[in-house]
Coordinates of C-alpha atoms and ligand atoms in Angstrom, one line a residue:
X10 CA 9.2 47.7 3.4
X11 CA 13.0 47.6 3.7
X12 CA 12.8 50.4 6.3
X13 CA 10.4 48.2 8.4
X14 CA 12.9 45.3 8.5
X15 CA 15.9 47.5 9.1
X16 CA 18.3 46.6 12.0
X17 CA 21.3 48.6 10.8
X18 CA 23.3 50.1 13.6
X19 CA 21.4 48.2 16.4
X20 CA 23.4 47.1 19.4
X21 CA 22.6 43.5 19.9
X22 CA 23.5 40.7 22.4
X23 CA 23.1 37.0 21.6
X24 CA 23.6 34.5 24.3
X25 CA 24.7 31.0 23.2
X26 CA 25.7 32.5 19.9
X27 CA 28.8 30.4 19.1
X28 CA 26.7 27.6 17.6
X29 CA 23.3 26.6 16.1
X30 CA 20.4 29.0 16.3
X31 CA 22.2 31.7 18.3
X32 CA 24.9 31.8 15.6
X33 CA 22.2 32.1 13.0
X34 CA 20.7 35.0 14.9
X35 CA 24.1 36.7 15.2
X36 CA 24.9 36.2 11.5
X37 CA 21.5 37.5 10.4
X38 CA 21.8 40.7 12.5
X39 CA 25.4 41.2 11.4
X40 CA 24.6 40.8 7.7
X41 CA 22.0 43.5 8.1
X42 CA 24.5 45.9 9.7
X43 CA 23.9 45.5 13.4
X44 CA 26.7 45.6 16.0
X45 CA 26.6 42.2 17.7
X46 CA 28.1 40.9 20.9
X47 CA 28.1 37.1 21.1
X48 CA 28.2 35.6 24.6
X49 CA 28.9 31.9 25.0
X50 CA 30.6 29.6 27.5
X51 CA 32.4 27.6 24.8
X52 CA 35.6 29.7 24.5
X53 CA 37.1 27.9 21.6
X54 CA 34.0 27.9 19.4
X55 CA 33.4 31.5 20.3
X56 CA 36.9 32.6 19.3
X57 CA 36.6 30.7 16.0
X58 CA 33.2 32.3 15.2
X59 CA 34.4 35.8 16.1
X60 CA 37.6 35.4 14.0
X61 CA 35.6 34.2 11.0
X62 CA 32.9 36.9 11.2
X63 CA 35.4 39.7 11.8
X64 CA 37.3 38.6 8.7
X65 CA 34.0 38.8 6.8
X66 CA 33.9 42.5 7.8
X67 CA 31.1 42.3 10.5
X68 CA 31.0 44.4 13.6
X69 CA 31.0 41.6 16.1
X70 CA 32.6 41.1 19.6
X71 CA 32.9 38.0 21.7
X72 CA 32.4 37.6 25.4
X73 CA 32.9 34.3 27.3
X74 CA 30.0 33.9 29.6
X75 CA 28.1 31.3 31.5
X76 CA 24.5 32.6 31.6
X77 CA 23.9 30.8 34.9
X78 CA 26.5 33.1 36.5
X79 CA 24.3 36.1 37.4
X80 CA 27.0 38.4 38.5
X81 CA 29.1 37.9 35.4
X82 CA 26.0 38.2 33.2
X83 CA 25.1 41.6 34.7
X84 CA 28.7 42.7 34.2
X85 CA 28.8 41.5 30.6
X86 CA 25.5 43.4 29.7
X87 CA 26.9 46.5 31.4
X88 CA 30.1 46.3 29.4
X89 CA 28.1 46.2 26.1
X90 CA 26.0 49.2 27.1
X91 CA 29.1 51.1 28.1
X92 CA 30.9 50.2 24.9
X93 CA 28.0 50.5 22.4
X94 CA 26.0 53.3 24.1
X95 CA 22.7 51.4 23.9
X96 CA 21.1 47.9 23.9
X97 CA 18.5 47.5 21.2
X98 CA 17.9 43.7 20.8
X99 CA 18.7 40.8 23.1
X100 CA 18.4 37.1 22.0
X101 CA 18.4 35.2 25.3
X102 CA 19.0 31.9 23.5
X103 CA 21.6 29.8 25.5
X104 CA 20.1 26.5 26.3
X105 CA 21.0 22.8 26.8
X106 CA 19.6 19.4 27.0
X107 CA 22.4 17.3 28.5
X108 CA 22.6 13.6 27.6
X109 CA 20.7 11.4 27.0
X110 CA 18.4 14.3 26.1
X111 CA 17.2 14.5 22.5
X112 CA 19.1 11.2 22.0
X113 CA 16.6 9.3 24.1
X114 CA 14.0 8.9 21.4
X115 CA 13.7 5.5 19.9
X116 CA 13.7 4.9 16.1
X117 CA 10.0 5.2 15.9
X118 CA 10.1 8.6 17.5
X119 CA 8.8 7.5 20.9
X120 CA 10.2 8.4 24.4
X121 CA 12.7 5.8 25.6
X122 CA 13.0 4.5 29.1
X123 CA 16.0 6.8 29.7
X124 CA 13.6 9.7 29.8
X125 CA 11.0 8.2 32.1
X126 CA 10.6 10.4 35.2
X127 CA 11.8 7.7 37.6
X128 CA 15.1 7.5 35.7
X129 CA 15.6 11.3 35.6
X130 CA 18.4 12.3 38.0
X131 CA 18.5 15.4 40.2
X132 CA 21.8 16.4 38.6
X133 CA 20.2 16.5 35.2
X134 CA 17.2 18.4 36.5
X135 CA 19.5 21.0 38.2
X136 CA 21.7 21.5 35.1
X137 CA 18.8 22.1 32.8
X138 CA 17.1 24.5 35.2
X139 CA 20.2 26.5 35.9
X140 CA 20.8 27.2 32.2
X141 CA 17.4 27.1 30.5
X142 CA 15.3 28.9 33.3
X143 CA 17.7 30.7 35.6
X144 CA 19.9 31.8 32.7
X145 CA 16.8 33.1 30.8
X146 CA 15.7 35.0 33.9
X147 CA 19.1 36.6 34.5
X148 CA 19.3 37.6 30.8
X149 CA 15.7 39.0 30.8
X150 CA 16.4 40.9 34.0
X151 CA 19.7 42.4 32.8
X152 CA 18.1 43.4 29.4
X153 CA 15.1 45.0 31.1
X154 CA 17.3 47.0 33.4
X155 CA 18.8 48.8 30.4
X156 CA 15.9 48.9 28.1
X157 CA 13.3 50.3 30.6
X158 CA 15.7 53.2 31.1
X159 CA 16.1 53.7 27.3
X160 CA 12.3 53.3 26.8
X161 CA 12.9 51.0 23.8
X162 CA 14.2 47.5 22.9
X163 CA 13.2 44.0 21.8
X164 CA 14.0 41.0 23.9
X165 CA 13.6 37.5 22.2
X166 CA 14.0 34.3 24.1
X167 CA 14.5 30.9 22.6
X168 CA 12.0 28.5 24.1
X169 CA 10.9 25.3 22.3
X170 CA 7.8 23.6 20.9
X171 CA 8.0 21.5 24.1
X172 CA 6.8 24.7 25.9
X173 CA 3.6 24.5 23.8
X174 CA 2.7 20.8 24.2
X175 CA 4.3 17.7 25.6
X176 CA 6.5 15.9 23.1
X177 CA 7.8 12.4 22.8
X178 CA 11.6 12.6 23.1
X179 CA 12.0 15.2 25.8
X180 CA 12.0 14.6 29.5
X181 CA 11.0 16.3 32.7
X182 CA 13.3 19.4 33.1
X183 CA 13.6 20.6 29.5
X184 CA 9.9 21.2 28.8
X185 CA 9.3 22.5 32.3
X186 CA 12.1 25.0 32.0
X187 CA 11.0 26.1 28.6
X188 CA 7.3 26.5 29.6
X189 CA 8.3 28.5 32.6
X190 CA 10.6 30.7 30.5
X191 CA 7.7 31.3 28.1
X192 CA 5.4 32.4 31.0
X193 CA 8.2 34.7 32.3
X194 CA 8.4 36.2 28.9
X195 CA 4.6 37.0 28.8
X196 CA 4.8 38.4 32.4
X197 CA 7.7 40.7 31.4
X198 CA 6.0 41.7 28.1
X199 CA 3.1 43.0 30.1
X200 CA 5.3 44.7 32.7
X201 CA 7.4 46.5 30.0
X202 CA 4.8 47.2 27.4
X203 CA 4.2 50.8 28.5
X204 CA 7.9 51.5 28.5
X205 CA 8.3 50.7 24.8
X206 CA 10.1 47.4 25.3
X207 CA 8.8 44.3 23.5
X208 CA 9.4 40.7 24.7
X209 CA 8.7 37.7 22.6
X210 CA 9.8 34.1 22.2
X211 CA 10.8 31.9 19.3
X212 CA 9.7 28.3 19.8
X213 CA 11.7 26.1 17.5
X214 CA 10.9 22.5 16.4
X215 CA 13.8 20.2 15.4
X216 CA 16.7 22.1 13.9
X217 CA 20.1 20.5 13.0
X218 CA 22.4 22.1 15.6
X219 CA 24.9 20.9 18.1
X220 CA 22.3 20.5 21.0
X221 CA 22.5 17.2 22.9
X222 CA 25.8 16.4 21.5
X223 CA 24.8 17.1 17.9
X224 CA 22.4 14.2 17.7
X225 CA 20.3 15.9 15.0
X226 CA 23.3 15.7 12.7
X227 CA 23.2 11.9 12.9
X228 CA 21.4 10.3 9.9
X229 CA 19.6 7.6 11.8
X230 CA 18.5 9.9 14.6
X231 CA 17.4 12.5 12.1
X232 CA 15.1 9.9 10.6
X233 CA 13.4 9.3 14.0
X234 CA 12.9 13.1 14.4
X235 CA 11.7 13.5 10.9
X236 CA 8.9 11.1 11.6
X237 CA 7.4 13.6 14.1
X238 CA 7.5 16.6 11.7
X239 CA 4.5 17.1 9.4
X240 CA 6.8 18.8 6.8
X241 CA 8.9 15.7 6.9
X242 CA 12.3 17.2 7.5
X243 CA 14.6 18.8 10.1
X244 CA 15.3 22.5 9.6
X245 CA 18.6 24.1 9.0
X246 CA 19.7 27.0 11.4
X247 CA 19.5 29.5 8.5
X248 CA 15.8 29.1 8.4
X249 CA 15.4 31.0 11.6
X250 CA 17.0 34.2 10.3
X251 CA 13.9 35.7 8.8
X252 CA 12.0 35.4 12.1
X253 CA 14.9 36.8 14.0
X254 CA 15.1 40.0 11.8
X255 CA 11.3 40.3 12.0
X256 CA 11.2 40.3 15.8
X257 CA 14.2 42.6 16.1
X258 CA 12.9 45.2 13.7
X259 CA 10.0 47.6 13.6
X260 CA 8.3 45.1 11.3
X261 CA 7.0 43.6 14.5
X262 CA 6.4 46.9 16.3
X263 CA 3.0 46.0 17.8
X264 CA 3.8 42.4 18.7
X265 CA 4.7 41.6 22.3
X266 CA 4.2 38.7 24.7
X267 CA 4.0 36.1 21.9
X268 CA 5.6 32.8 21.4
X269 CA 6.0 32.0 17.7
X270 CA 6.6 28.4 16.7
X271 CA 8.9 27.7 13.8
X272 CA 8.6 23.9 13.6
X273 CA 7.3 22.6 10.2
X274 CA 3.9 22.0 11.8
X275 CA 5.2 19.8 14.6
X276 CA 3.2 21.5 17.3
X277 CA 0.0 20.8 15.3
X278 CA 0.4 17.1 15.4
X279 CA -0.8 15.0 18.3
X280 CA 1.5 14.4 21.2
X281 CA 3.0 10.9 21.6
X282 CA 4.3 9.2 24.7
Ligands
NAD327 N1 18.0 22.6 17.9 C1 16.7 22.4 18.2 O1 16.1 21.5 17.6 C2 16.0 23.2 19.3 C3 14.6 23.0 19.4 C4 14.0 23.8 20.4 C5 14.7 24.7 21.1 N2 16.0 24.8 21.0 C6 16.7 25.8 21.8 O2 17.5 26.6 21.0 C7 18.5 27.2 21.8 C8 19.8 27.1 21.0 O3 20.2 25.7 21.0 P1 20.8 25.1 19.7 O4 19.9 24.1 19.2 O5 21.3 26.2 18.8 O6 22.1 24.3 20.3 P2 23.7 24.4 20.2 O7 24.2 23.5 21.2 O8 24.1 24.3 18.7 O9 24.0 25.9 20.6 C9 23.9 26.3 22.0 C10 25.0 27.3 22.3 O10 24.8 27.7 23.7 C11 26.0 27.6 24.4 N3 25.7 27.5 25.8 C12 25.2 26.3 26.4 N4 25.1 26.5 27.7 C13 25.5 27.8 28.0 C14 25.7 28.6 29.1 N5 25.4 28.1 30.3 N6 26.1 29.9 29.0 C15 26.4 30.4 27.8 N7 26.4 29.7 26.6 C16 25.9 28.4 26.7 C17 26.8 26.5 23.8 O11 28.1 26.6 24.0 C18 26.4 26.6 22.3 O12 27.3 27.4 21.6 C19 18.5 26.5 23.1 O13 17.8 27.4 24.0 C20 17.7 25.3 22.8 O14 17.0 24.8 24.0 C21 16.7 24.1 20.0

């Protein structure tokens, strides 16, 4: 079984890897002996993460990148392939929900007026779409360009349970971008299947990360979110590591085009306004 879950020596890119789920993906892959390039637009957080992980003895490189910058993203992926000689796994994970975002959930776990569509600004729509949909598209395209040539690879995007069903706290652009990214993932999975490249998505429920200003670290807000999770708690980023290794390794060799929820049962419960 250990052979099946092996990722040792893989060349891996993680976008949005300086915090939260992306950092957990990077740590999981590094701890199993992969060579990881973390790309993130937060230069300070990235530099701290790289310094710490290199001190721990991991093979990890940092690259400052905004995934909405398509030219720089292409260049950054080319740099990795030139340096590492291959590209085996890509976690296209960078994503945002700018304020009020996740915070706009009242204490009963219902959508607050800040997230009603008539209060949703063009600026917020554009920001979310640029990162969560355009950024995912640029990452998938750059990964596919290298992996189709190699005839191997695993691409994993981070969507959300809001791509599976409407959910209380989230507003217009975020679920729309995530659902569109999920459909793009399926389309690409079909297109690349015969070339030996697998494409899947991880759809997380609430995890305690720094998204939306770190609202899920706040005790009161946590309680509001906990009320919508059948397992009755918010997850810690470490809990995504097993699924990350599974999708990056040959343990999932016949799985492509799937969106796997990791959400404590949240997507099973009925949607609320
Ligand atoms: N935390 C949750 O509950 C949750 C639930 C569902 C989906 N997600 C998704 O998980 C992914 C990771 O989010 P997280 O919760 O770990 O948040 P996080 O804020 O802790 O981490 C996101 C990282 O992405 C980086 N980033 C943001 N915009 C970027 C850009 N344009 N280019 C490059 N890097 C950028 C940030 O600097 C940060 O390091 C996102 O796609 C998010 O939508 C999170």
